[in-house]
CSV table of C-alpha atoms in Angstrom, one decimal:
chain,number,residue,atom,x,y,z
P,1,MET,CA,29.1,-16.7,-4.9
P,2,SER,CA,25.9,-18.7,-4.8
P,3,ALA,CA,26.1,-22.6,-3.8
P,4,PRO,CA,24.2,-25.4,-5.4
P,5,CYS,CA,21.2,-26.3,-3.8
P,6,LYS,CA,23.0,-30.1,-3.0
P,7,PHE,CA,25.3,-28.5,-1.4
P,8,GLU,CA,23.2,-26.5,0.7
P,9,LEU,CA,21.5,-29.2,1.5
P,10,SER,CA,24.7,-31.4,2.4
P,11,ILE,CA,26.2,-28.7,5.2
P,12,LEU,CA,22.8,-28.2,6.7
P,13,ASN,CA,21.0,-30.3,9.4
P,14,HIS,CA,17.0,-31.4,8.8
P,15,ASP,CA,15.6,-28.0,10.7
P,16,GLU,CA,17.7,-26.0,8.5
P,17,LYS,CA,17.0,-27.8,5.4
P,18,THR,CA,13.2,-27.0,6.0
P,19,LEU,CA,14.0,-23.3,6.5
P,20,ILE,CA,16.0,-23.1,3.4
P,21,ARG,CA,13.7,-25.1,1.4
P,22,THR,CA,11.2,-22.9,2.0
P,23,SER,CA,13.2,-19.8,0.7
P,24,HIS,CA,13.8,-21.5,-2.7
P,25,HIS,CA,11.7,-20.7,-5.8
P,26,PRO,CA,8.1,-22.9,-5.7
P,27,GLU,CA,7.7,-22.3,-1.8
P,28,ILE,CA,9.0,-18.9,-1.9
P,29,GLY,CA,6.3,-17.7,-4.3
P,30,ASP,CA,3.2,-19.4,-2.5
P,31,ALA,CA,4.2,-17.5,0.6
P,32,ASP,CA,2.4,-14.6,2.2
P,33,ARG,CA,4.0,-11.6,3.7
P,34,ALA,CA,3.9,-12.8,7.2
P,35,THR,CA,5.5,-16.1,6.4
P,36,LEU,CA,8.1,-14.2,4.9
P,37,GLU,CA,8.5,-12.0,7.4
P,38,ASN,CA,9.2,-15.0,10.0
P,39,LEU,CA,11.4,-16.8,7.4
P,40,LYS,CA,13.5,-13.9,7.6
P,41,SER,CA,13.9,-13.2,11.2
P,42,SER,CA,14.4,-16.9,11.4
P,43,LEU,CA,17.6,-16.6,8.7
P,44,ARG,CA,18.7,-13.9,10.4
P,45,LYS,CA,19.0,-15.9,13.6
P,46,PHE,CA,20.9,-18.7,12.2
P,47,ARG,CA,23.2,-16.5,10.3
P,48,ASP,CA,24.3,-14.7,13.1
P,49,LYS,CA,25.1,-17.5,15.1
P,50,GLU,CA,27.0,-18.9,12.3
P,51,ARG,CA,28.8,-16.0,12.1
P,52,THR,CA,30.0,-16.3,15.8
P,53,LEU,CA,30.6,-19.2,15.6
P,54,ALA,CA,33.3,-18.8,12.6
P,55,PHE,CA,34.8,-16.0,14.2
P,56,GLN,CA,35.6,-17.7,17.2
P,57,ARG,CA,36.4,-20.8,15.2
P,58,ARG,CA,39.2,-18.8,13.3
P,59,ARG,CA,40.6,-17.1,16.6
P,60,ILE,CA,40.9,-20.5,18.0
P,61,SER,CA,42.8,-21.6,15.0
P,62,LYS,CA,44.9,-18.8,15.2
P,63,GLY,CA,45.7,-19.2,18.9
P,64,THR,CA,44.3,-15.9,19.7
P,65,ALA,CA,41.6,-17.1,22.1
P,66,GLU,CA,41.1,-20.4,24.2
P,67,PRO,CA,38.6,-22.8,23.2
P,68,ARG,CA,35.2,-22.4,25.2
P,69,GLY,CA,33.0,-25.0,26.3
P,70,GLN,CA,32.6,-28.5,24.6
P,71,SER,CA,34.4,-28.8,21.0
P,72,VAL,CA,32.2,-28.2,18.3
P,73,SER,CA,32.9,-30.4,15.3
P,74,GLY,CA,33.8,-28.9,12.1
P,75,THR,CA,36.2,-25.9,10.8
P,76,ALA,CA,36.0,-22.3,10.8
P,77,GLU,CA,35.3,-22.9,6.5
P,78,HIS,CA,32.5,-24.9,7.6
P,79,ALA,CA,30.9,-22.5,9.5
P,80,LEU,CA,31.8,-20.1,6.8
P,81,HIS,CA,29.9,-22.3,4.3
P,82,ARG,CA,27.5,-22.6,6.6
P,83,LYS,CA,26.8,-18.9,7.0
P,84,GLN,CA,27.0,-17.9,3.0
P,85,VAL,CA,23.9,-20.4,2.7
P,86,PHE,CA,21.9,-18.6,5.0
P,87,VAL,CA,23.2,-15.1,3.3
P,88,ALA,CA,21.8,-16.2,0.2
P,89,ALA,CA,18.3,-17.7,1.9
P,90,LEU,CA,18.2,-14.0,3.1
P,91,LYS,CA,18.8,-12.3,0.0
P,92,ARG,CA,16.2,-14.4,-1.7
P,93,VAL,CA,13.4,-13.6,1.0
P,94,ASN,CA,14.5,-9.8,1.1
P,95,LYS,CA,14.2,-10.0,-2.8
P,96,GLU,CA,10.8,-11.5,-2.8
P,97,LEU,CA,9.6,-9.2,0.0
P,98,ALA,CA,10.7,-6.1,-2.0
P,99,ARG,CA,8.7,-7.7,-5.1
P,100,LEU,CA,5.8,-8.0,-3.0
P,101,GLN,CA,5.7,-4.7,-1.6
P,102,LYS,CA,6.1,-3.1,-5.1
P,103,PHE,CA,3.3,-5.4,-6.3
P,104,GLU,CA,0.9,-3.9,-3.5
P,105,ALA,CA,2.3,-0.4,-4.1
P,106,ARG,CA,1.8,-0.6,-7.7
P,107,ARG,CA,-2.1,-1.9,-7.0
P,108,GLU,CA,-2.7,0.7,-4.5
P,109,LEU,CA,-1.8,3.6,-7.0
P,110,GLY,CA,-3.8,2.0,-9.5
P,111,GLU,CA,-6.8,1.8,-7.0
P,112,ALA,CA,-6.3,5.6,-6.3
P,113,ALA,CA,-6.1,6.8,-9.7
P,114,ARG,CA,-9.2,4.7,-10.7
P,115,ARG,CA,-11.1,6.5,-7.3
P,116,ALA,CA,-9.8,9.9,-8.5
P,117,LEU,CA,-10.9,9.2,-12.1
P,118,SER,CA,-14.2,8.3,-10.7
P,119,LEU,CA,-14.6,11.5,-8.5
P,120,ARG,CA,-13.5,13.4,-11.4
P,121,ARG,CA,-16.0,12.1,-13.9
P,122,ALA,CA,-18.7,12.4,-11.3
P,123,GLN,CA,-17.6,15.9,-10.9
P,124,GLN,CA,-17.6,16.9,-14.3
P,125,PHE,CA,-20.9,15.7,-15.5
P,126,SER,CA,-22.9,16.4,-12.4
P,127,ARG,CA,-26.1,18.3,-13.1
P,128,PRO,CA,-28.2,20.2,-10.2
P,129,THR,CA,-31.4,18.5,-9.4
P,130,ASN,CA,-34.2,20.7,-10.4
P,131,GLN,CA,-36.8,21.0,-7.7
P,132,PRO,CA,-40.5,22.1,-7.8
P,133,THR,CA,-40.7,25.7,-6.2
P,134,SER,CA,-43.7,27.6,-5.1
P,135,HIS,CA,-42.6,31.0,-6.5
P,136,GLU,CA,-42.8,32.6,-9.9
P,137,GLY,CA,-39.9,31.3,-11.5
P,138,MET,CA,-36.4,32.7,-12.9
P,139,LYS,CA,-36.1,36.6,-13.3
P,140,ALA,CA,-35.5,37.8,-16.6
P,141,ILE,CA,-32.0,39.7,-16.6
P,142,PRO,CA,-32.1,43.2,-18.2
P,143,ASN,CA,-30.1,43.6,-21.3
P,144,ARG,CA,-27.4,46.1,-20.8
P,145,ARG,CA,-26.3,47.0,-24.0
P,146,ARG,CA,-27.9,50.5,-25.3
P,147,ASN,CA,-31.2,50.6,-27.5
P,148,ILE,CA,-30.6,52.8,-30.2
P,149,LYS,CA,-33.5,53.4,-32.7
P,150,LEU,CA,-32.2,54.5,-36.2
P,151,PRO,CA,-34.5,56.2,-38.9
P,152,ARG,CA,-34.4,54.2,-41.8
P,153,SER,CA,-33.2,56.9,-44.2
P,154,THR,CA,-30.2,57.4,-41.9
P,155,ILE,CA,-28.6,53.8,-42.5
P,156,GLY,CA,-26.1,53.6,-45.2
P,157,ARG,CA,-25.9,57.3,-45.6
P,158,VAL,CA,-21.9,56.9,-44.6
P,159,SER,CA,-21.1,54.5,-47.2
P,160,GLN,CA,-23.4,56.7,-49.8
P,161,ALA,CA,-21.6,59.9,-49.0
P,162,ASN,CA,-18.4,58.4,-49.5
P,163,LYS,CA,-19.5,56.7,-53.1
P,164,ARG,CA,-20.5,59.7,-53.9
P,165,ALA,CA,-17.2,61.8,-53.0
P,166,GLN,CA,-15.3,59.1,-54.8
P,167,ALA,CA,-17.3,59.7,-58.0
P,168,ALA,CA,-16.7,63.4,-57.9
P,169,ARG,CA,-13.0,62.9,-57.6
P,170,ASP,CA,-13.0,60.6,-60.5
P,171,SER,CA,-14.9,63.0,-62.8
P,172,ARG,CA,-12.5,65.9,-62.1
P,173,ARG,CA,-9.3,63.5,-63.5
């Protein structure tokens, strides 16, 4: 469950507060990819540190581990809350990085599509350039169809013969 900003800032020190503030809305939108990557690595370090600290405090409170070094103020629950703050900030940064990546991919895809369209149009409507030549020019291609000359008297003879045959049949009835 997400924690309110006031609660987040109340359990963090000054350096951590500035880091968490950059993961919230107005600042995270203005950040570039390199800044977000640096922020992501810093947040991971803080999250891992708090996770280890919470695990160690829980073991000490259960009695399964001996206290090491100086006693650090706070309880295991306090460290867990701090870890949850860093986890939420890390989620915000990851979402913003994914959003930037999708935006860049969409822009690259649009540029590629426009480039492909311009290449297709250039290829589709290109005309070969005519350059002056010194030879006679184009050569005629001979027609391969047969050239048959019919006498004018034979044109229509078949249809005329059919007409006469039909008239003869009709007169017999």
